[in-house]
mmCIF file of C-alpha atoms and ligand atoms in Angstrom:
data_model
loop_
_atom_site.group_PDB
_atom_site.id
_atom_site.type_symbol
_atom_site.label_atom_id
_atom_site.label_comp_id
_atom_site.label_asym_id
_atom_site.label_seq_id
_atom_site.Cartn_x
_atom_site.Cartn_y
_atom_site.Cartn_z
ATOM 1 C CA UNK A 1 20.410 48.094 71.929
ATOM 2 C CA UNK A 2 19.127 51.587 72.732
ATOM 3 C CA UNK A 3 22.571 53.173 72.684
ATOM 4 C CA UNK A 4 24.345 54.395 69.579
ATOM 5 C CA UNK A 5 27.315 52.324 68.514
ATOM 6 C CA UNK A 6 30.304 52.866 66.239
ATOM 7 C CA UNK A 7 28.113 51.606 63.368
ATOM 8 C CA UNK A 8 25.954 54.733 63.698
ATOM 9 C CA UNK A 9 28.808 57.163 62.933
ATOM 10 C CA UNK A 10 30.315 58.343 59.626
ATOM 11 C CA UNK A 11 33.989 58.039 60.547
ATOM 12 C CA UNK A 12 35.849 59.293 57.483
ATOM 13 C CA UNK A 13 38.303 61.966 58.599
ATOM 14 C CA UNK A 14 37.097 61.867 62.218
ATOM 15 C CA UNK A 15 39.265 61.481 65.312
ATOM 16 C CA UNK A 16 37.966 58.780 67.678
ATOM 17 C CA UNK A 17 38.844 58.758 71.360
ATOM 18 C CA UNK A 18 38.412 55.121 72.399
ATOM 19 C CA UNK A 19 38.323 54.094 76.062
ATOM 20 C CA UNK A 20 39.667 50.532 76.152
ATOM 21 C CA UNK A 21 40.297 48.124 78.987
ATOM 22 C CA UNK A 22 44.033 47.520 78.644
ATOM 23 C CA UNK A 23 44.405 46.698 82.336
ATOM 24 C CA UNK A 24 46.475 43.605 81.536
ATOM 25 C CA UNK A 25 48.542 41.529 83.982
ATOM 26 C CA UNK A 26 52.301 42.200 83.820
ATOM 27 C CA UNK A 27 55.128 40.105 85.275
ATOM 28 C CA UNK A 28 57.908 41.666 87.373
ATOM 29 C CA UNK A 29 59.903 42.381 84.208
ATOM 30 C CA UNK A 30 56.963 44.329 82.768
ATOM 31 C CA UNK A 31 56.013 41.685 80.186
ATOM 32 C CA UNK A 32 52.327 41.070 79.473
ATOM 33 C CA UNK A 33 51.326 37.620 80.789
ATOM 34 C CA UNK A 34 47.822 37.581 79.268
ATOM 35 C CA UNK A 35 46.864 39.736 76.279
ATOM 36 C CA UNK A 36 43.188 38.691 76.152
ATOM 37 C CA UNK A 37 41.993 42.228 76.836
ATOM 38 C CA UNK A 38 44.162 43.684 74.084
ATOM 39 C CA UNK A 39 42.923 41.106 71.577
ATOM 40 C CA UNK A 40 39.329 41.787 72.664
ATOM 41 C CA UNK A 41 39.718 45.436 71.633
ATOM 42 C CA UNK A 42 40.823 44.660 68.054
ATOM 43 C CA UNK A 43 37.407 44.438 66.309
ATOM 44 C CA UNK A 44 36.497 47.983 67.352
ATOM 45 C CA UNK A 45 39.911 49.405 66.464
ATOM 46 C CA UNK A 46 39.936 47.603 63.126
ATOM 47 C CA UNK A 47 36.444 48.866 62.285
ATOM 48 C CA UNK A 48 37.437 52.467 63.000
ATOM 49 C CA UNK A 49 40.603 52.153 60.909
ATOM 50 C CA UNK A 50 38.702 50.527 58.034
ATOM 51 C CA UNK A 51 36.206 53.395 58.061
ATOM 52 C CA UNK A 52 38.764 56.170 57.787
ATOM 53 C CA UNK A 53 39.119 57.324 61.400
ATOM 54 C CA UNK A 54 42.253 58.349 63.247
ATOM 55 C CA UNK A 55 42.220 56.260 66.419
ATOM 56 C CA UNK A 56 43.266 57.617 69.806
ATOM 57 C CA UNK A 57 43.221 54.917 72.492
ATOM 58 C CA UNK A 58 43.207 55.378 76.251
ATOM 59 C CA UNK A 59 43.058 53.108 79.310
ATOM 60 C CA UNK A 60 44.079 52.703 82.890
ATOM 61 C CA UNK A 61 46.555 50.087 84.084
ATOM 62 C CA UNK A 62 46.861 49.024 87.707
ATOM 63 C CA UNK A 63 46.464 51.404 90.629
ATOM 64 C CA UNK A 64 49.031 54.204 90.331
ATOM 65 C CA UNK A 65 46.850 56.397 92.597
ATOM 66 C CA UNK A 66 47.273 59.698 90.805
ATOM 67 C CA UNK A 67 51.006 59.746 90.155
ATOM 68 C CA UNK A 68 53.403 58.504 87.493
ATOM 69 C CA UNK A 69 54.525 54.953 88.260
ATOM 70 C CA UNK A 70 57.123 53.754 85.765
ATOM 71 C CA UNK A 71 56.066 50.111 85.971
ATOM 72 C CA UNK A 72 52.475 51.056 85.088
ATOM 73 C CA UNK A 73 53.156 52.811 81.805
ATOM 74 C CA UNK A 74 51.179 51.546 78.824
ATOM 75 C CA UNK A 75 54.325 51.099 76.696
ATOM 76 C CA UNK A 76 54.176 47.251 76.638
ATOM 77 C CA UNK A 77 50.516 47.474 75.580
ATOM 78 C CA UNK A 78 51.443 49.696 72.623
ATOM 79 C CA UNK A 79 54.100 47.194 71.533
ATOM 80 C CA UNK A 80 51.716 44.242 71.720
ATOM 81 C CA UNK A 81 48.936 46.151 69.982
ATOM 82 C CA UNK A 82 51.298 47.094 67.173
ATOM 83 C CA UNK A 83 52.252 43.407 66.715
ATOM 84 C CA UNK A 84 48.616 42.305 66.676
ATOM 85 C CA UNK A 85 47.482 45.008 64.241
ATOM 86 C CA UNK A 86 50.669 44.831 62.211
ATOM 87 C CA UNK A 87 50.826 48.633 62.105
ATOM 88 C CA UNK A 88 52.700 51.288 64.054
ATOM 89 C CA UNK A 89 51.142 52.524 67.306
ATOM 90 C CA UNK A 90 52.363 55.902 68.505
ATOM 91 C CA UNK A 91 52.638 55.736 72.306
ATOM 92 C CA UNK A 92 52.568 59.115 74.076
ATOM 93 C CA UNK A 93 54.016 59.712 77.535
ATOM 94 C CA UNK A 94 51.033 61.677 78.821
ATOM 95 C CA UNK A 95 47.283 61.608 78.289
ATOM 96 C CA UNK A 96 46.416 65.336 78.337
ATOM 97 C CA UNK A 97 48.134 68.661 77.667
ATOM 98 C CA UNK A 98 49.238 70.771 74.684
ATOM 99 C CA UNK A 99 51.774 68.272 73.294
ATOM 100 C CA UNK A 100 49.345 65.384 73.475
ATOM 101 C CA UNK A 101 46.727 67.557 71.831
ATOM 102 C CA UNK A 102 49.089 68.540 69.017
ATOM 103 C CA UNK A 103 49.953 64.873 68.309
ATOM 104 C CA UNK A 104 46.304 63.858 68.342
ATOM 105 C CA UNK A 105 45.185 66.681 66.079
ATOM 106 C CA UNK A 106 47.980 65.833 63.626
ATOM 107 C CA UNK A 107 46.870 62.196 63.388
ATOM 108 C CA UNK A 108 45.669 61.127 59.943
ATOM 109 C CA UNK A 109 43.068 58.510 59.003
ATOM 110 C CA UNK A 110 44.567 55.103 59.747
ATOM 111 C CA UNK A 111 46.920 56.419 62.441
ATOM 112 C CA UNK A 112 46.821 54.873 65.920
ATOM 113 C CA UNK A 113 47.856 56.684 69.082
ATOM 114 C CA UNK A 114 47.903 55.247 72.598
ATOM 115 C CA UNK A 115 47.764 57.772 75.451
ATOM 116 C CA UNK A 116 49.562 57.198 78.759
ATOM 117 C CA UNK A 117 47.849 55.585 81.775
ATOM 118 C CA UNK A 118 44.842 57.756 82.674
ATOM 119 C CA UNK A 119 45.171 57.003 86.391
ATOM 120 C CA UNK A 120 48.489 58.857 86.572
ATOM 121 C CA UNK A 121 46.045 61.701 87.279
ATOM 122 C CA UNK A 122 43.735 61.705 90.312
ATOM 123 C CA UNK A 123 41.218 63.615 88.214
ATOM 124 C CA UNK A 124 40.470 60.458 86.225
ATOM 125 C CA UNK A 125 38.851 58.530 89.076
ATOM 126 C CA UNK A 126 37.434 61.749 90.547
ATOM 127 C CA UNK A 127 35.535 62.274 87.265
ATOM 128 C CA UNK A 128 36.908 65.814 87.190
ATOM 129 C CA UNK A 129 35.091 67.944 84.561
ATOM 130 C CA UNK A 130 38.226 69.867 83.605
ATOM 131 C CA UNK A 131 40.122 66.614 82.992
ATOM 132 C CA UNK A 132 37.167 65.210 81.025
ATOM 133 C CA UNK A 133 37.157 68.348 78.887
ATOM 134 C CA UNK A 134 40.885 67.969 78.191
ATOM 135 C CA UNK A 135 40.367 64.393 77.055
ATOM 136 C CA UNK A 136 37.450 65.520 74.891
ATOM 137 C CA UNK A 137 39.685 68.178 73.271
ATOM 138 C CA UNK A 138 41.763 65.377 71.717
ATOM 139 C CA UNK A 139 39.063 64.017 69.392
ATOM 140 C CA UNK A 140 35.697 64.466 67.645
ATOM 141 C CA UNK A 141 33.812 61.441 68.926
ATOM 142 C CA UNK A 142 34.093 59.312 72.054
ATOM 143 C CA UNK A 143 33.836 55.517 71.980
ATOM 144 C CA UNK A 144 33.481 53.459 75.144
ATOM 145 C CA UNK A 145 34.702 49.891 74.704
ATOM 146 C CA UNK A 146 35.784 49.250 78.303
ATOM 147 C CA UNK A 147 33.047 47.153 79.875
ATOM 148 C CA UNK A 148 35.303 46.250 82.808
ATOM 149 C CA UNK A 149 35.198 49.867 84.060
ATOM 150 C CA UNK A 150 31.682 50.739 82.876
ATOM 151 C CA UNK A 151 30.407 50.461 86.462
ATOM 152 C CA UNK A 152 32.644 53.369 87.459
ATOM 153 C CA UNK A 153 31.805 57.011 86.789
ATOM 154 C CA UNK A 154 35.296 58.213 85.906
ATOM 155 C CA UNK A 155 36.399 61.018 83.556
ATOM 156 C CA UNK A 156 37.269 58.636 80.709
ATOM 157 C CA UNK A 157 34.254 56.354 81.212
ATOM 158 C CA UNK A 158 31.472 58.846 81.908
ATOM 159 C CA UNK A 159 32.589 62.491 82.246
ATOM 160 C CA UNK A 160 34.042 62.827 78.758
ATOM 161 C CA UNK A 161 30.660 61.890 77.243
ATOM 162 C CA UNK A 162 29.309 65.302 78.319
ATOM 163 C CA UNK A 163 31.646 67.005 75.851
ATOM 164 C CA UNK A 164 31.572 64.738 72.787
ATOM 165 C CA UNK A 165 29.124 62.567 70.876
ATOM 166 C CA UNK A 166 29.432 59.238 72.697
ATOM 167 C CA UNK A 167 28.893 55.739 71.289
ATOM 168 C CA UNK A 168 29.545 52.125 72.266
ATOM 169 C CA UNK A 169 32.289 49.960 70.773
ATOM 170 C CA UNK A 170 31.672 46.340 69.774
ATOM 171 C CA UNK A 171 32.936 44.837 73.017
ATOM 172 C CA UNK A 172 30.683 46.999 75.174
ATOM 173 C CA UNK A 173 27.758 46.374 72.829
ATOM 174 C CA UNK A 174 28.247 42.602 73.025
ATOM 175 C CA UNK A 175 28.350 42.629 76.827
ATOM 176 C CA UNK A 176 25.213 44.735 77.120
ATOM 177 C CA UNK A 177 23.333 42.607 74.601
ATOM 178 C CA UNK A 178 24.228 39.257 76.151
ATOM 179 C CA UNK A 179 23.876 40.253 79.786
ATOM 180 C CA UNK A 180 20.899 42.521 79.129
ATOM 181 C CA UNK A 181 18.933 39.960 77.137
ATOM 182 C CA UNK A 182 19.754 37.150 79.521
ATOM 183 C CA UNK A 183 18.507 39.071 82.521
ATOM 184 C CA UNK A 184 15.651 41.095 81.093
ATOM 185 C CA UNK A 185 14.400 39.057 78.162
ATOM 186 C CA UNK A 186 15.545 35.483 78.766
ATOM 187 C CA UNK A 187 14.439 32.401 76.918
ATOM 188 C CA UNK A 188 12.945 30.258 79.669
ATOM 189 C CA UNK A 189 13.580 28.342 81.770
ATOM 190 C CA UNK A 190 16.166 30.864 82.977
ATOM 191 C CA UNK A 191 18.528 29.367 85.560
ATOM 192 C CA UNK A 192 21.030 31.470 87.498
ATOM 193 C CA UNK A 193 23.887 29.757 89.327
ATOM 194 C CA UNK A 194 25.521 31.704 92.125
ATOM 195 C CA UNK A 195 28.490 30.812 94.263
ATOM 196 C CA UNK A 196 31.705 32.311 95.538
ATOM 197 C CA UNK A 197 32.905 32.999 98.997
ATOM 198 C CA UNK A 198 30.397 35.390 100.526
ATOM 199 C CA UNK A 199 26.686 36.021 100.339
ATOM 200 C CA UNK A 200 27.228 39.633 101.445
ATOM 201 C CA UNK A 201 29.056 40.433 98.162
ATOM 202 C CA UNK A 202 26.082 39.344 96.116
ATOM 203 C CA UNK A 203 22.887 40.141 98.040
ATOM 204 C CA UNK A 204 21.756 42.615 95.377
ATOM 205 C CA UNK A 205 22.370 40.028 92.670
ATOM 206 C CA UNK A 206 20.340 37.370 94.481
ATOM 207 C CA UNK A 207 17.497 39.808 95.117
ATOM 208 C CA UNK A 208 17.333 40.958 91.515
ATOM 209 C CA UNK A 209 17.669 37.477 90.015
ATOM 210 C CA UNK A 210 14.952 36.142 92.311
ATOM 211 C CA UNK A 211 12.559 38.392 90.413
ATOM 212 C CA UNK A 212 13.867 37.337 86.988
ATOM 213 C CA UNK A 213 15.075 33.728 87.051
ATOM 214 C CA UNK A 214 13.039 30.526 87.254
ATOM 215 C CA UNK A 215 15.632 28.853 89.465
ATOM 216 C CA UNK A 216 18.608 30.078 91.478
ATOM 217 C CA UNK A 217 21.139 27.357 92.217
ATOM 218 C CA UNK A 218 23.280 28.325 95.183
ATOM 219 C CA UNK A 219 26.701 26.788 95.868
ATOM 220 C CA UNK A 220 30.087 27.913 97.174
ATOM 221 C CA UNK A 221 30.699 29.531 100.519
ATOM 222 C CA UNK A 222 27.510 31.577 100.227
ATOM 223 C CA UNK A 223 25.423 28.398 100.392
ATOM 224 C CA UNK A 224 26.691 27.869 103.953
ATOM 225 C CA UNK A 225 24.795 30.891 105.190
ATOM 226 C CA UNK A 226 21.594 29.569 103.589
ATOM 227 C CA UNK A 227 22.174 26.150 105.169
ATOM 228 C CA UNK A 228 22.703 27.817 108.527
ATOM 229 C CA UNK A 229 19.476 29.755 107.968
ATOM 230 C CA UNK A 230 17.687 26.431 107.548
ATOM 231 C CA UNK A 231 19.015 25.388 110.938
ATOM 232 C CA UNK A 232 21.860 23.042 110.002
ATOM 233 C CA UNK A 233 25.054 22.796 112.035
ATOM 234 C CA UNK A 234 27.872 24.185 109.897
ATOM 235 C CA UNK A 235 30.937 23.256 111.988
ATOM 236 C CA UNK A 236 33.937 25.409 111.040
ATOM 237 C CA UNK A 237 32.462 26.434 107.662
ATOM 238 C CA UNK A 238 32.590 30.005 106.469
ATOM 239 C CA UNK A 239 29.222 31.385 107.636
ATOM 240 C CA UNK A 240 28.254 35.053 107.674
ATOM 241 C CA UNK A 241 26.299 35.281 110.909
ATOM 242 C CA UNK A 242 25.143 38.815 110.120
ATOM 243 C CA UNK A 243 23.446 37.581 106.940
ATOM 244 C CA UNK A 244 21.645 34.525 108.354
ATOM 245 C CA UNK A 245 18.400 36.415 108.865
ATOM 246 C CA UNK A 246 18.559 37.836 105.364
ATOM 247 C CA UNK A 247 19.152 34.339 103.999
ATOM 248 C CA UNK A 248 16.014 33.237 105.822
ATOM 249 C CA UNK A 249 14.044 36.049 104.170
ATOM 250 C CA UNK A 250 15.453 35.203 100.746
ATOM 251 C CA UNK A 251 14.506 31.537 101.163
ATOM 252 C CA UNK A 252 10.974 32.562 102.079
ATOM 253 C CA UNK A 253 10.748 35.091 99.205
ATOM 254 C CA UNK A 254 12.251 32.555 96.809
ATOM 255 C CA UNK A 255 9.307 30.282 97.314
ATOM 256 C CA UNK A 256 11.024 27.196 95.920
ATOM 257 C CA UNK A 257 13.111 29.039 93.321
ATOM 258 C CA UNK A 258 16.232 28.832 95.475
ATOM 259 C CA UNK A 259 17.973 25.470 95.241
ATOM 260 C CA UNK A 260 20.595 24.904 97.927
ATOM 261 C CA UNK A 261 22.970 21.955 98.448
ATOM 262 C CA UNK A 262 21.703 18.652 99.847
ATOM 263 C CA UNK A 263 25.189 17.239 100.374
ATOM 264 C CA UNK A 264 28.646 18.749 100.645
ATOM 265 C CA UNK A 265 32.360 17.948 100.739
ATOM 266 C CA UNK A 266 33.729 18.699 104.196
ATOM 267 C CA UNK A 267 37.381 18.857 105.242
ATOM 268 C CA UNK A 268 39.056 18.950 108.640
ATOM 269 C CA UNK A 269 41.246 21.927 107.631
ATOM 270 C CA UNK A 270 41.384 24.631 104.950
ATOM 271 C CA UNK A 271 44.083 22.878 102.994
ATOM 272 C CA UNK A 272 44.486 20.808 99.824
ATOM 273 C CA UNK A 273 45.833 17.821 101.791
ATOM 274 C CA UNK A 274 43.201 17.913 104.546
ATOM 275 C CA UNK A 275 41.145 14.776 105.182
ATOM 276 C CA UNK A 276 37.844 15.193 103.360
ATOM 277 C CA UNK A 277 34.569 13.348 102.851
ATOM 278 C CA UNK A 278 31.072 13.716 101.442
ATOM 279 C CA UNK A 279 28.265 14.172 103.967
ATOM 280 C CA UNK A 280 24.587 15.144 103.882
ATOM 281 C CA UNK A 281 23.941 18.737 104.940
ATOM 282 C CA UNK A 282 22.401 17.537 108.217
ATOM 283 C CA UNK A 283 25.560 15.588 109.131
ATOM 284 C CA UNK A 284 28.273 18.247 109.353
ATOM 285 C CA UNK A 285 30.229 17.606 112.545
ATOM 286 C CA UNK A 286 32.064 20.168 114.690
ATOM 287 C CA UNK A 287 35.642 20.687 113.462
ATOM 288 C CA UNK A 288 34.711 20.131 109.798
ATOM 289 C CA UNK A 289 34.181 22.769 107.144
ATOM 290 C CA UNK A 290 32.291 22.784 103.848
ATOM 291 C CA UNK A 291 34.606 23.348 100.870
ATOM 292 C CA UNK A 292 32.578 22.031 97.912
ATOM 293 C CA UNK A 293 29.127 20.811 96.890
ATOM 294 C CA UNK A 294 28.579 17.037 96.952
ATOM 295 C CA UNK A 295 27.609 14.522 94.229
ATOM 296 C CA UNK A 296 23.864 14.495 94.994
ATOM 297 C CA UNK A 297 23.850 18.302 94.734
ATOM 298 C CA UNK A 298 25.733 18.118 91.424
ATOM 299 C CA UNK A 299 23.001 15.760 90.152
ATOM 300 C CA UNK A 300 20.293 18.128 91.332
ATOM 301 C CA UNK A 301 21.997 21.104 89.650
ATOM 302 C CA UNK A 302 22.691 19.068 86.484
ATOM 303 C CA UNK A 303 18.971 18.385 86.049
ATOM 304 C CA UNK A 304 18.093 22.096 86.298
ATOM 305 C CA UNK A 305 20.945 23.004 83.933
ATOM 306 C CA UNK A 306 19.930 20.379 81.361
ATOM 307 C CA UNK A 307 16.372 21.738 81.271
ATOM 308 C CA UNK A 308 17.382 25.418 81.017
ATOM 309 C CA UNK A 309 17.261 27.638 77.941
ATOM 310 C CA UNK A 310 19.267 30.481 79.484
ATOM 311 C CA UNK A 311 21.958 30.123 82.155
ATOM 312 C CA UNK A 312 23.922 32.828 83.946
ATOM 313 C CA UNK A 313 26.745 31.669 86.210
ATOM 314 C CA UNK A 314 28.673 33.730 88.724
ATOM 315 C CA UNK A 315 30.824 32.299 91.504
ATOM 316 C CA UNK A 316 32.574 28.935 91.948
ATOM 317 C CA UNK A 317 30.793 26.075 93.736
ATOM 318 C CA UNK A 318 33.719 25.409 96.047
ATOM 319 C CA UNK A 319 37.342 26.212 96.787
ATOM 320 C CA UNK A 320 38.301 25.188 93.243
ATOM 321 C CA UNK A 321 41.858 26.496 93.682
ATOM 322 C CA UNK A 322 42.500 23.267 95.644
ATOM 323 C CA UNK A 323 42.081 20.160 93.478
ATOM 324 C CA UNK A 324 40.081 18.057 96.008
ATOM 325 C CA UNK A 325 37.448 20.816 96.193
ATOM 326 C CA UNK A 326 37.202 21.665 92.478
ATOM 327 C CA UNK A 327 34.835 18.821 91.543
ATOM 328 C CA UNK A 328 31.590 20.755 91.953
ATOM 329 C CA UNK A 329 32.813 23.800 90.029
ATOM 330 C CA UNK A 330 34.167 21.730 87.140
ATOM 331 C CA UNK A 331 30.998 19.583 87.059
ATOM 332 C CA UNK A 332 28.892 22.717 86.676
ATOM 333 C CA UNK A 333 31.234 23.989 83.943
ATOM 334 C CA UNK A 334 30.855 20.646 82.115
ATOM 335 C CA UNK A 335 27.079 20.687 82.489
ATOM 336 C CA UNK A 336 26.926 24.193 81.004
ATOM 337 C CA UNK A 337 29.198 23.177 78.135
ATOM 338 C CA UNK A 338 26.971 20.182 77.370
ATOM 339 C CA UNK A 339 23.686 22.061 77.618
ATOM 340 C CA UNK A 340 22.022 23.546 74.568
ATOM 341 C CA UNK A 341 21.253 26.702 76.545
ATOM 342 C CA UNK A 342 22.586 30.198 76.063
ATOM 343 C CA UNK A 343 25.373 30.256 78.668
ATOM 344 C CA UNK A 344 26.880 33.383 80.188
ATOM 345 C CA UNK A 345 29.767 33.415 82.648
ATOM 346 C CA UNK A 346 30.588 36.469 84.767
ATOM 347 C CA UNK A 347 33.057 37.018 87.600
ATOM 348 C CA UNK A 348 36.840 36.795 87.649
ATOM 349 C CA UNK A 349 37.144 33.496 89.530
ATOM 350 C CA UNK A 350 34.306 31.814 87.666
ATOM 351 C CA UNK A 351 35.867 32.733 84.332
ATOM 352 C CA UNK A 352 39.238 31.435 85.578
ATOM 353 C CA UNK A 353 37.581 28.140 86.592
ATOM 354 C CA UNK A 354 35.933 27.708 83.187
ATOM 355 C CA UNK A 355 39.264 28.413 81.495
ATOM 356 C CA UNK A 356 41.046 25.966 83.797
ATOM 357 C CA UNK A 357 38.463 23.349 82.832
ATOM 358 C CA UNK A 358 39.294 24.028 79.174
ATOM 359 C CA UNK A 359 35.654 24.835 78.433
ATOM 360 C CA UNK A 360 35.754 28.584 77.750
ATOM 361 C CA UNK A 361 35.079 28.172 74.015
ATOM 362 C CA UNK A 362 31.981 26.081 74.795
ATOM 363 C CA UNK A 363 30.217 28.999 76.487
ATOM 364 C CA UNK A 364 28.049 31.504 74.604
ATOM 365 C CA UNK A 365 29.532 34.523 76.330
ATOM 366 C CA UNK A 366 32.288 35.088 78.857
ATOM 367 C CA UNK A 367 32.032 38.524 80.371
ATOM 368 C CA UNK A 368 35.225 40.589 80.439
ATOM 369 C CA UNK A 369 34.102 42.613 83.443
ATOM 370 C CA UNK A 370 33.848 41.044 86.891
ATOM 371 C CA UNK A 371 32.513 43.958 88.914
ATOM 372 C CA UNK A 372 30.619 45.432 85.979
ATOM 373 C CA UNK A 373 28.848 42.158 85.185
ATOM 374 C CA UNK A 374 27.818 41.777 88.833
ATOM 375 C CA UNK A 375 26.305 45.271 88.890
ATOM 376 C CA UNK A 376 24.498 44.421 85.680
ATOM 377 C CA UNK A 377 23.072 41.261 87.270
ATOM 378 C CA UNK A 378 21.995 43.426 90.210
ATOM 379 C CA UNK A 379 19.891 45.430 87.775
ATOM 380 C CA UNK A 380 21.907 48.610 88.310
ATOM 381 C CA UNK A 381 22.472 51.073 85.509
ATOM 382 C CA UNK A 382 26.173 51.294 84.651
ATOM 383 C CA UNK A 383 27.371 54.935 84.488
ATOM 384 C CA UNK A 384 29.618 54.187 81.507
ATOM 385 C CA UNK A 385 26.636 52.876 79.573
ATOM 386 C CA UNK A 386 24.156 55.509 80.762
ATOM 387 C CA UNK A 387 26.492 58.273 79.541
ATOM 388 C CA UNK A 388 26.344 57.108 75.911
ATOM 389 C CA UNK A 389 23.965 58.698 73.380
ATOM 390 C CA UNK A 390 20.641 57.010 72.769
ATOM 391 C CA UNK A 391 19.755 55.835 69.289
HETATM 392 P P1 ADP B 401 33.795 35.508 91.180
HETATM 393 O O1 ADP B 401 35.173 36.125 91.077
HETATM 394 O O2 ADP B 401 33.554 34.496 90.089
HETATM 395 O O3 ADP B 401 32.707 36.554 91.256
HETATM 396 P P2 ADP B 401 33.982 35.223 94.037
HETATM 397 O O4 ADP B 401 35.164 36.127 94.046
HETATM 398 O O5 ADP B 401 32.731 35.721 94.606
HETATM 399 O O6 ADP B 401 33.725 34.669 92.544
HETATM 400 O O7 ADP B 401 34.327 33.882 94.840
HETATM 401 C C1 ADP B 401 35.419 33.077 94.517
HETATM 402 C C2 ADP B 401 36.054 32.500 95.737
HETATM 403 O O8 ADP B 401 35.112 31.817 96.542
HETATM 404 C C3 ADP B 401 37.123 31.494 95.396
HETATM 405 O O9 ADP B 401 38.370 31.990 95.798
HETATM 406 C C4 ADP B 401 36.736 30.244 96.187
HETATM 407 O O10 ADP B 401 37.835 29.601 96.790
HETATM 408 C C5 ADP B 401 35.793 30.806 97.239
HETATM 409 N N1 ADP B 401 34.889 29.775 97.765
HETATM 410 C C6 ADP B 401 34.027 29.020 97.083
HETATM 411 N N2 ADP B 401 33.417 28.136 97.877
HETATM 412 C C7 ADP B 401 33.905 28.325 99.121
HETATM 413 C C8 ADP B 401 33.664 27.697 100.398
HETATM 414 N N3 ADP B 401 32.796 26.683 100.535
HETATM 415 N N4 ADP B 401 34.355 28.157 101.460
HETATM 416 C C9 ADP B 401 35.227 29.177 101.311
HETATM 417 N N5 ADP B 401 35.502 29.800 100.145
HETATM 418 C C10 ADP B 401 34.842 29.375 99.057
HETATM 419 MG MG1 MG B 402 36.428 37.003 92.621
#
């Protein structure tokens, strides 16, 4: 990687300001329902502690929109972090200001401080230079380990790097290496699998991957617009009329790289107990809607997956939240798990589907950032990565 990481810093006696992604789901009693993101931050924190740094952690949680929202305090995160690290974590009730600064400056090697939710201030998302400077005043070196917000230029993800030496944590490094190598330096054949509801969300991703991948397998709702572009009747399926022409262009540009469904599961309503059946793509009747890929398509995709050396997957193949329409998505997850390829999963719903299938530990890399991984696949430079110091 071209960026400096925490391995490139002599930490003894230094104060590290670490931007984490502690945006964890909470239930209505304020208890953490999934601590994956907290656990994912431990290697970086542990490394800094082991190398003699005082560790000052910061994150956002939810969308407080620039004011203090009691239910969005980071207090439960501090408690969980303390349990996981088996050491005290000093939780502060603010993230900037003289008192916060005094506590941070007093921190000794091995101490851990967690600042309050950064988004209690509007200046965070506005990437306000004064706010960035105040964050920078708390420490000697900045560490970005929050891949999930690396596609945003906020004070704590980008701005602060103007005022401090800035390096990547292990989590950010891992994401950049896996996604970066897969897209820019893949072992071939490189197969990308794209699905999800809408083509319009992922046009940039399709365009970029068309120039990089050997095959693009298209499923999910977005495949409907491609099928429509090929002239098929789509009944009541989700079709983005405004993108049909673009889909036509992409098919032409793709020159055989784009693989779209040959059969589909159609239902007579958008409901788990709707009547459903498998039909060829040229046999979709009025009143029916496509909710999954069909068995012949699964076979077609399986063959491409089995022959691949690198696979990137974003977007479910159907409405997998309803059991009758989850077959295609789970079949793809199984095919990835069984393949010898390097497998990378990005996107919130795709990751959820792989976890639901019980196959998460069979994948090479599961990205922690939905939006950020999509922008990466689009070939965009992430502001939170760009802001870090080069090696
Ligand atoms: P990700 O979060 O992995 O990036 P998206 O958010 O783009 O994925 O898409 C996921 C959603 O797409 C799911 O809620 C799923 O139900 C929906 N979807 C998939 N196939 C279809 C389809 N044929 N018709 C309507 N919605 C679909
Ligand atoms: Mg999603």
